[in-house]
CSV table of C-alpha atoms in Angstrom, one decimal:
chain,number,residue,atom,x,y,z
A,1,UNK,CA,25.0,5.0,-6.0
A,2,UNK,CA,24.2,2.9,-8.9
A,3,UNK,CA,22.4,6.0,-10.6
A,4,UNK,CA,25.6,8.0,-10.1
A,5,UNK,CA,27.7,5.3,-11.8
A,6,UNK,CA,25.3,5.3,-14.6
A,7,UNK,CA,25.5,8.9,-15.1
A,8,UNK,CA,29.3,8.9,-14.8
A,9,UNK,CA,29.7,6.1,-17.4
A,10,UNK,CA,27.6,8.0,-19.8
A,11,UNK,CA,29.7,11.0,-19.3
A,12,UNK,CA,33.2,9.3,-19.7
A,13,UNK,CA,32.0,7.2,-22.8
A,14,UNK,CA,33.1,8.7,-26.0
A,15,UNK,CA,30.3,9.4,-28.6
A,16,UNK,CA,29.6,6.2,-30.3
A,17,UNK,CA,31.1,4.3,-27.3
A,18,UNK,CA,29.7,1.3,-25.5
A,19,UNK,CA,28.7,0.9,-21.9
A,20,UNK,CA,28.0,-2.3,-20.0
A,21,UNK,CA,26.8,-2.0,-16.3
A,22,UNK,CA,25.2,-4.5,-13.9
A,23,UNK,CA,22.5,-2.8,-12.0
A,24,UNK,CA,19.7,-3.8,-9.7
A,25,UNK,CA,16.2,-4.3,-11.4
A,26,UNK,CA,14.7,-1.5,-9.3
A,27,UNK,CA,16.3,0.9,-11.5
A,28,UNK,CA,14.6,-0.7,-14.5
A,29,UNK,CA,11.3,-1.2,-13.0
A,30,UNK,CA,10.4,1.1,-10.1
A,31,UNK,CA,8.1,3.9,-11.0
A,32,UNK,CA,10.3,6.4,-9.0
A,33,UNK,CA,13.2,5.5,-11.2
A,34,UNK,CA,11.4,6.5,-14.6
A,35,UNK,CA,13.4,9.8,-14.7
A,36,UNK,CA,16.6,7.7,-14.7
A,37,UNK,CA,15.3,5.6,-17.6
A,38,UNK,CA,14.4,8.9,-19.3
A,39,UNK,CA,17.8,10.3,-18.9
A,40,UNK,CA,19.4,7.1,-20.4
A,41,UNK,CA,17.1,7.0,-23.3
A,42,UNK,CA,18.0,10.7,-24.2
A,43,UNK,CA,21.8,10.1,-24.0
A,44,UNK,CA,22.2,6.6,-25.4
A,45,UNK,CA,20.6,3.9,-27.4
A,46,UNK,CA,19.5,0.9,-25.2
A,47,UNK,CA,21.1,-2.0,-27.1
A,48,UNK,CA,20.4,-5.0,-24.9
A,49,UNK,CA,19.1,-5.9,-21.4
A,50,UNK,CA,20.0,-9.3,-20.0
A,51,UNK,CA,18.3,-10.4,-16.8
A,52,UNK,CA,20.4,-12.4,-14.3
A,53,UNK,CA,19.2,-15.2,-11.8
A,54,UNK,CA,18.5,-14.0,-8.4
A,55,UNK,CA,21.3,-15.9,-6.9
A,56,UNK,CA,24.0,-14.4,-9.3
A,57,UNK,CA,25.7,-12.7,-6.5
A,58,UNK,CA,24.9,-15.0,-3.5
A,59,UNK,CA,28.7,-15.5,-2.9
A,60,UNK,CA,28.9,-11.7,-2.0
A,61,UNK,CA,25.8,-12.0,0.3
A,62,UNK,CA,23.1,-10.5,-1.7
A,63,UNK,CA,20.2,-12.1,-3.5
A,64,UNK,CA,19.1,-8.8,-5.2
A,65,UNK,CA,17.7,-9.3,-8.7
A,66,UNK,CA,20.1,-7.7,-11.2
A,67,UNK,CA,20.5,-7.3,-15.0
A,68,UNK,CA,23.3,-6.2,-17.4
A,69,UNK,CA,22.4,-3.1,-19.3
A,70,UNK,CA,24.1,-2.5,-22.7
A,71,UNK,CA,24.1,1.1,-23.9
A,72,UNK,CA,25.8,3.0,-26.9
A,73,UNK,CA,26.2,6.5,-26.4
A,74,UNK,CA,24.7,8.8,-29.2
A,75,UNK,CA,27.4,10.4,-31.5
A,76,UNK,CA,27.5,14.3,-31.7
A,77,UNK,CA,24.5,15.7,-33.3
A,78,UNK,CA,22.9,12.3,-33.5
A,79,UNK,CA,19.2,12.6,-32.8
A,80,UNK,CA,17.4,10.8,-30.0
A,81,UNK,CA,15.5,7.8,-31.1
A,82,UNK,CA,13.0,5.4,-29.4
A,83,UNK,CA,11.4,3.4,-32.1
A,84,UNK,CA,14.1,0.7,-32.4
A,85,UNK,CA,13.9,-2.8,-30.9
A,86,UNK,CA,15.8,-3.7,-27.8
A,87,UNK,CA,17.2,-7.0,-27.2
A,88,UNK,CA,15.8,-8.7,-24.2
A,89,UNK,CA,17.0,-11.8,-22.6
A,90,UNK,CA,17.0,-13.8,-19.3
A,91,UNK,CA,19.1,-16.8,-18.3
A,92,UNK,CA,17.9,-19.1,-15.5
A,93,UNK,CA,21.4,-20.1,-14.3
A,94,UNK,CA,25.0,-18.9,-14.5
A,95,UNK,CA,26.0,-21.3,-17.1
A,96,UNK,CA,28.4,-20.8,-20.2
A,97,UNK,CA,26.0,-22.8,-22.4
A,98,UNK,CA,23.3,-20.3,-21.4
A,99,UNK,CA,25.5,-17.1,-22.0
A,100,UNK,CA,26.4,-18.6,-25.5
A,101,UNK,CA,22.9,-19.0,-26.5
A,102,UNK,CA,22.2,-15.5,-25.7
A,103,UNK,CA,25.4,-14.4,-27.5
A,104,UNK,CA,24.6,-16.3,-30.6
A,105,UNK,CA,21.0,-15.1,-30.7
A,106,UNK,CA,22.4,-11.4,-30.2
A,107,UNK,CA,24.9,-12.0,-33.2
A,108,UNK,CA,22.0,-13.1,-35.5
A,109,UNK,CA,20.0,-9.9,-34.3
A,110,UNK,CA,23.0,-7.7,-34.7
A,111,UNK,CA,24.1,-8.9,-38.1
A,112,UNK,CA,20.4,-8.9,-39.2
A,113,UNK,CA,20.4,-12.5,-39.8
A,114,UNK,CA,17.8,-13.2,-37.3
A,115,UNK,CA,14.5,-14.7,-38.7
A,116,UNK,CA,11.4,-12.8,-37.9
A,117,UNK,CA,9.9,-16.3,-36.6
A,118,UNK,CA,12.7,-16.2,-33.8
A,119,UNK,CA,12.1,-12.7,-32.4
A,120,UNK,CA,10.5,-14.4,-29.4
A,121,UNK,CA,11.9,-17.7,-28.2
A,122,UNK,CA,12.2,-19.8,-25.1
A,123,UNK,CA,14.9,-22.4,-25.0
A,124,UNK,CA,14.4,-25.5,-22.6
A,125,UNK,CA,16.6,-28.2,-21.3
A,126,UNK,CA,16.2,-31.9,-21.7
A,127,UNK,CA,13.8,-31.8,-18.7
A,128,UNK,CA,11.6,-29.0,-20.4
A,129,UNK,CA,12.9,-26.4,-18.0
A,130,UNK,CA,13.4,-22.9,-19.3
A,131,UNK,CA,17.1,-21.9,-19.4
A,132,UNK,CA,17.1,-18.9,-21.8
A,133,UNK,CA,14.4,-16.5,-23.0
A,134,UNK,CA,15.0,-13.9,-25.9
A,135,UNK,CA,12.8,-11.5,-27.5
A,136,UNK,CA,13.5,-8.8,-29.9
A,137,UNK,CA,10.1,-7.6,-30.9
A,138,UNK,CA,9.6,-4.9,-28.3
A,139,UNK,CA,10.8,-1.4,-29.1
A,140,UNK,CA,12.2,1.2,-26.4
A,141,UNK,CA,9.1,3.4,-27.4
A,142,UNK,CA,6.9,0.5,-26.1
A,143,UNK,CA,9.0,0.0,-23.1
A,144,UNK,CA,8.8,3.6,-22.2
A,145,UNK,CA,5.1,3.9,-22.8
A,146,UNK,CA,4.0,1.1,-20.5
A,147,UNK,CA,2.0,2.4,-17.8
A,148,UNK,CA,2.4,4.0,-15.3
A,149,UNK,CA,5.9,4.8,-15.7
A,150,UNK,CA,7.8,2.6,-18.2
A,151,UNK,CA,9.2,-1.0,-17.5
A,152,UNK,CA,12.7,-2.1,-18.6
A,153,UNK,CA,13.1,-5.1,-16.5
A,154,UNK,CA,13.1,-8.2,-18.8
A,155,UNK,CA,11.1,-10.4,-16.4
A,156,UNK,CA,8.3,-8.1,-16.8
A,157,UNK,CA,8.2,-8.7,-20.6
A,158,UNK,CA,8.6,-12.4,-20.5
A,159,UNK,CA,6.1,-13.9,-23.1
A,160,UNK,CA,4.7,-16.3,-20.4
A,161,UNK,CA,3.1,-13.4,-18.5
A,162,UNK,CA,1.5,-11.9,-21.5
A,163,UNK,CA,2.0,-8.4,-20.1
A,164,UNK,CA,1.6,-5.3,-22.4
A,165,UNK,CA,-1.6,-6.8,-24.0
A,166,UNK,CA,-4.2,-6.9,-21.6
A,167,UNK,CA,-7.0,-6.8,-24.4
A,168,UNK,CA,-6.8,-10.7,-24.7
A,169,UNK,CA,-8.1,-11.1,-21.0
A,170,UNK,CA,-11.7,-11.1,-20.4
A,171,UNK,CA,-12.7,-8.4,-17.8
A,172,UNK,CA,-15.3,-9.4,-15.4
A,173,UNK,CA,-16.8,-7.1,-12.6
A,174,UNK,CA,-16.2,-8.2,-9.0
A,175,UNK,CA,-19.9,-8.2,-8.6
A,176,UNK,CA,-20.2,-11.4,-10.6
A,177,UNK,CA,-18.5,-13.2,-7.9
A,178,UNK,CA,-20.3,-11.8,-4.9
A,179,UNK,CA,-22.8,-13.8,-3.0
A,180,UNK,CA,-23.4,-11.5,-0.1
A,181,UNK,CA,-22.6,-7.9,0.6
A,182,UNK,CA,-23.6,-5.8,3.5
A,183,UNK,CA,-22.3,-3.4,6.3
A,184,UNK,CA,-22.4,-3.5,10.0
A,185,UNK,CA,-25.0,-2.4,12.6
A,186,UNK,CA,-26.4,1.2,11.9
A,187,UNK,CA,-27.7,3.3,14.8
A,188,UNK,CA,-26.9,3.6,18.5
A,189,UNK,CA,-24.2,1.4,20.0
A,190,UNK,CA,-25.0,-0.4,23.3
A,191,UNK,CA,-21.7,-1.6,24.8
A,192,UNK,CA,-21.9,-3.9,27.7
A,193,UNK,CA,-19.5,-5.6,30.2
A,194,UNK,CA,-17.9,-8.9,28.9
A,195,UNK,CA,-20.0,-11.9,29.9
A,196,UNK,CA,-20.4,-15.4,28.3
A,197,UNK,CA,-23.4,-14.1,26.4
A,198,UNK,CA,-21.4,-11.2,24.7
A,199,UNK,CA,-19.2,-10.8,21.6
A,200,UNK,CA,-16.5,-8.5,20.5
A,201,UNK,CA,-17.6,-5.3,18.5
A,202,UNK,CA,-15.0,-3.9,16.0
A,203,UNK,CA,-14.9,-0.4,14.6
A,204,UNK,CA,-13.3,1.2,11.6
A,205,UNK,CA,-10.1,2.0,13.7
A,206,UNK,CA,-9.6,-1.8,14.2
A,207,UNK,CA,-8.7,-2.1,10.5
A,208,UNK,CA,-5.2,-1.3,9.5
A,209,UNK,CA,-3.2,-2.1,6.2
A,210,UNK,CA,-1.9,-5.4,7.8
A,211,UNK,CA,-5.5,-6.6,8.9
A,212,UNK,CA,-7.5,-6.5,12.0
A,213,UNK,CA,-5.7,-4.9,15.0
A,214,UNK,CA,-7.2,-6.8,18.1
A,215,UNK,CA,-5.0,-4.9,20.6
A,216,UNK,CA,-7.2,-1.7,20.8
A,217,UNK,CA,-9.7,-1.1,23.6
A,218,UNK,CA,-12.1,-4.0,23.6
A,219,UNK,CA,-15.8,-3.2,23.3
A,220,UNK,CA,-18.6,-5.8,23.9
A,221,UNK,CA,-22.0,-6.3,22.6
A,222,UNK,CA,-24.9,-8.6,23.6
A,223,UNK,CA,-25.2,-11.7,21.3
A,224,UNK,CA,-28.3,-11.3,19.2
A,225,UNK,CA,-28.9,-7.9,20.4
A,226,UNK,CA,-29.4,-4.4,18.5
A,227,UNK,CA,-25.7,-4.3,17.7
A,228,UNK,CA,-25.5,-7.8,16.4
A,229,UNK,CA,-27.7,-8.1,13.1
A,230,UNK,CA,-27.6,-11.6,11.5
A,231,UNK,CA,-26.6,-10.3,8.2
A,232,UNK,CA,-23.2,-8.9,9.0
A,233,UNK,CA,-22.1,-11.9,11.2
A,234,UNK,CA,-18.7,-12.8,9.6
A,235,UNK,CA,-17.9,-16.4,8.3
A,236,UNK,CA,-14.5,-17.7,7.2
A,237,UNK,CA,-13.1,-16.2,4.2
A,238,UNK,CA,-15.3,-13.1,4.3
A,239,UNK,CA,-13.6,-10.1,3.2
A,240,UNK,CA,-14.0,-7.0,5.4
A,241,UNK,CA,-13.0,-3.5,4.4
A,242,UNK,CA,-13.4,0.0,5.5
A,243,UNK,CA,-15.8,1.9,3.1
A,244,UNK,CA,-15.8,5.4,4.4
A,245,UNK,CA,-13.7,8.0,6.0
A,246,UNK,CA,-10.2,9.2,5.6
A,247,UNK,CA,-7.3,6.9,4.6
A,248,UNK,CA,-9.4,4.0,3.7
A,249,UNK,CA,-7.1,2.6,1.0
A,250,UNK,CA,-5.6,-0.7,2.0
A,251,UNK,CA,-7.6,-1.2,5.1
A,252,UNK,CA,-8.8,-4.6,4.1
A,253,UNK,CA,-8.8,-8.1,6.0
A,254,UNK,CA,-9.9,-11.6,5.4
A,255,UNK,CA,-11.6,-13.7,8.1
A,256,UNK,CA,-9.2,-16.7,8.2
A,257,UNK,CA,-10.3,-18.1,11.5
A,258,UNK,CA,-13.0,-17.3,14.2
A,259,UNK,CA,-11.6,-18.0,17.5
A,260,UNK,CA,-13.8,-15.1,19.2
A,261,UNK,CA,-17.2,-14.5,17.7
A,262,UNK,CA,-17.6,-10.7,16.5
A,263,UNK,CA,-19.5,-8.2,14.9
A,264,UNK,CA,-18.9,-4.6,13.6
A,265,UNK,CA,-20.2,-1.2,13.0
A,266,UNK,CA,-21.6,0.5,9.9
A,267,UNK,CA,-18.3,1.8,8.6
A,268,UNK,CA,-17.1,-1.8,8.1
A,269,UNK,CA,-18.2,-3.6,4.8
A,270,UNK,CA,-18.6,-7.4,4.4
A,271,UNK,CA,-18.1,-9.2,1.0
A,272,UNK,CA,-18.9,-13.0,0.8
A,273,UNK,CA,-17.7,-14.5,-2.4
A,274,UNK,CA,-18.5,-17.7,-4.3
A,275,UNK,CA,-15.2,-19.5,-3.5
A,276,UNK,CA,-15.7,-22.0,-6.4
A,277,UNK,CA,-15.3,-19.1,-8.7
A,278,UNK,CA,-12.7,-16.8,-7.2
A,279,UNK,CA,-10.1,-17.0,-4.4
A,280,UNK,CA,-11.2,-14.6,-1.6
A,281,UNK,CA,-7.4,-14.1,-0.7
A,282,UNK,CA,-6.8,-12.9,-4.2
A,283,UNK,CA,-9.7,-10.4,-3.8
A,284,UNK,CA,-8.3,-9.2,-0.5
A,285,UNK,CA,-5.0,-8.5,-2.0
A,286,UNK,CA,-6.7,-6.9,-5.1
A,287,UNK,CA,-8.7,-4.6,-2.8
A,288,UNK,CA,-5.5,-3.6,-0.9
A,289,UNK,CA,-3.9,-2.4,-4.0
């Protein structure tokens, strides 16, 4: 419905007229809304995007993240542009003082009296907590070209995240953090009945996007037997993933506890990391995405 409202507002505005609308941040951020941002950029100049705090509309029962989008409809025959700065701002609370700070900064920007030193600024309170962020150094062209499908949400461009310039980060291969990598037993499987000297055997089908599915048919192998090689016995914080077959993406799990000893087949890969150098839970999430 918000997309329809946006389209209708642009239709109704006179050439050169102004539009202000509060919309969920999904329209500004989600890749499947890229076509909406393209439509807006062809019909209007994106003047400002003000990010509101998450609790802005809690009184009506929603915690959706929202922003105020300010647009100016192109005049007849006016050419589409994109190499102009967009006024981006965020407020941490619905406070008149905060909005006045944004308004004063916008006046300086609009009247072209803003110093180049103040194109990116963060204002804090007496306790050092951020209350307002303003930046006017990003053009619509840069916002539109951000991969994979443009980003207009102010939070994404907050200076503290340093996004949009990954060149300043040192890139290291995952292999630099791996202490042990292997796969499960190869060859024939010898399943036995459950006894005190057996353990659970997991196959690729046990691994789903949410982790390990223990509810499937239980297969058991003899402890220390052919199907239980020492190299693939999992330890706490080992990362397990499916490395072959169809639909492997996201089928990654982390061993966070070992209540029942187990081992697994050759389709499952094990990565043991240097936990002093990298968080295994981060790696698990990284591999899931």
